[in-house]
Amino acid sequence: MGQFKANQLVDRLEAAAKARQATVARFRSRPSADDPIVLARQSARHAVIHAREVRINEREAARFAAEAQREAEALAEREQQEAERARQAAEKVVRQAALAAEQKAARDARFAARKARARR
């Protein structure tokens, strides 16, 4: 069995007290809020934050512009497709009308030929 060390607790308490004193000393040695170094750091931080916000806003504006561009292109493409469909439908109607006229002319010619044969 190991030996019991009575001063082990005392050593731990002293180490904890020294750590607290070091923490307090570090806190007290910090510069105050109106120190020029602190103010310079704070203004530098504010400048970085402002620059970041500007970049974010520029990126959002560019994204919105690109999205608007894509939507405009898509709209133009849809309009072009609609115009092409309307043109094809008009051509189909014209072809059907021409075909109907040819069929009617052929039917009339057959009818006229039949009438002419019947008169002979």
XYZ file of C-alpha atoms in Angstrom:
120
model
C 0.000 0.000 0.000
C 1.273 3.499 -0.863
C 2.227 6.016 1.690
C -0.301 8.654 2.617
C 0.918 12.156 1.909
C -0.657 14.634 4.247
C 0.553 17.704 2.439
C -1.026 16.674 -0.858
C -4.210 18.625 -0.071
C -2.201 21.649 0.971
C -0.236 21.530 -2.285
C -3.445 21.430 -4.335
C -4.950 24.330 -2.407
C -1.792 26.404 -2.889
C -1.746 25.651 -6.620
C -5.397 26.686 -6.933
C -4.732 29.911 -5.038
C -1.763 30.704 -7.289
C -3.896 30.060 -10.381
C -6.610 32.408 -9.079
C -4.008 35.077 -8.336
C -2.560 34.698 -11.846
C -6.018 35.050 -13.361
C -6.725 38.172 -11.299
C -3.331 39.627 -12.249
C -4.009 38.946 -15.932
C -7.414 40.610 -15.657
C -5.990 43.663 -13.858
C -3.174 44.049 -16.362
C -5.622 44.311 -19.267
C -5.812 47.797 -20.791
C -8.915 49.846 -20.066
C -11.693 50.445 -22.584
C -10.486 53.949 -23.460
C -6.897 52.858 -24.125
C -5.732 53.838 -27.660
C -4.643 50.270 -28.418
C -8.058 48.911 -27.455
C -9.776 51.629 -29.466
C -7.565 50.866 -32.490
C -8.381 47.145 -32.278
C -12.059 47.907 -31.920
C -12.068 50.242 -34.929
C -10.151 47.633 -36.945
C -12.753 45.024 -35.970
C -15.562 47.380 -36.974
C -13.841 48.034 -40.307
C -13.542 44.299 -40.974
C -17.193 43.752 -40.050
C -18.293 46.624 -42.288
C -16.189 45.327 -45.196
C -17.685 41.854 -44.709
C -21.215 43.278 -44.775
C -20.405 45.239 -47.932
C -19.077 42.087 -49.619
C -22.141 40.113 -48.542
C -24.448 42.821 -49.898
C -22.510 42.939 -53.184
C -22.732 39.163 -53.508
C -26.476 39.241 -52.846
C -26.938 42.028 -55.380
C -24.938 40.069 -57.953
C -26.959 36.937 -57.170
C -30.237 38.837 -57.547
C -29.024 40.371 -60.813
C -27.979 36.968 -62.149
C -31.316 35.489 -61.073
C -33.199 38.314 -62.793
C -31.067 37.776 -65.907
C -31.846 34.044 -65.889
C -35.558 34.731 -65.426
C -35.520 37.250 -68.287
C -33.721 34.768 -70.531
C -36.165 32.018 -69.572
C -39.099 34.339 -70.268
C -37.630 35.298 -73.651
C -37.081 31.612 -74.446
C -40.686 30.774 -73.507
C -41.974 33.660 -75.629
C -39.831 32.491 -78.539
C -41.153 28.950 -78.160
C -44.726 30.251 -78.025
C -44.113 32.310 -81.162
C -42.636 29.258 -82.896
C -45.640 27.139 -81.879
C -48.028 29.825 -83.128
C -46.102 30.046 -86.427
C -46.202 26.256 -86.822
C -49.928 26.203 -86.010
C -50.552 28.937 -88.591
C -48.521 27.027 -91.194
C -50.485 23.870 -90.384
C -53.774 25.724 -90.849
C -52.533 27.136 -94.171
C -51.381 23.661 -95.317
C -54.706 22.125 -94.293
C -56.607 24.871 -96.122
C -54.447 24.365 -99.224
C -54.922 20.601 -99.032
C -58.684 21.041 -98.623
C -58.729 23.374 -101.627
C -56.717 20.863 -103.712
C -59.006 18.033 -102.649
C -62.071 20.132 -103.507
C -60.580 21.048 -106.884
C -59.804 17.382 -107.589
C -63.311 16.366 -106.501
C -64.837 19.122 -108.681
C -62.678 17.979 -111.626
C -63.836 14.377 -111.168
C -67.432 15.552 -110.914
C -67.058 17.664 -114.042
C -65.454 14.747 -115.908
C -68.260 12.446 -114.828
C -70.846 14.993 -115.987
C -69.020 15.379 -119.272
C -69.002 11.615 -119.813
C -72.652 11.417 -118.905
C -73.547 14.035 -121.571
C -71.898 12.217 -124.393
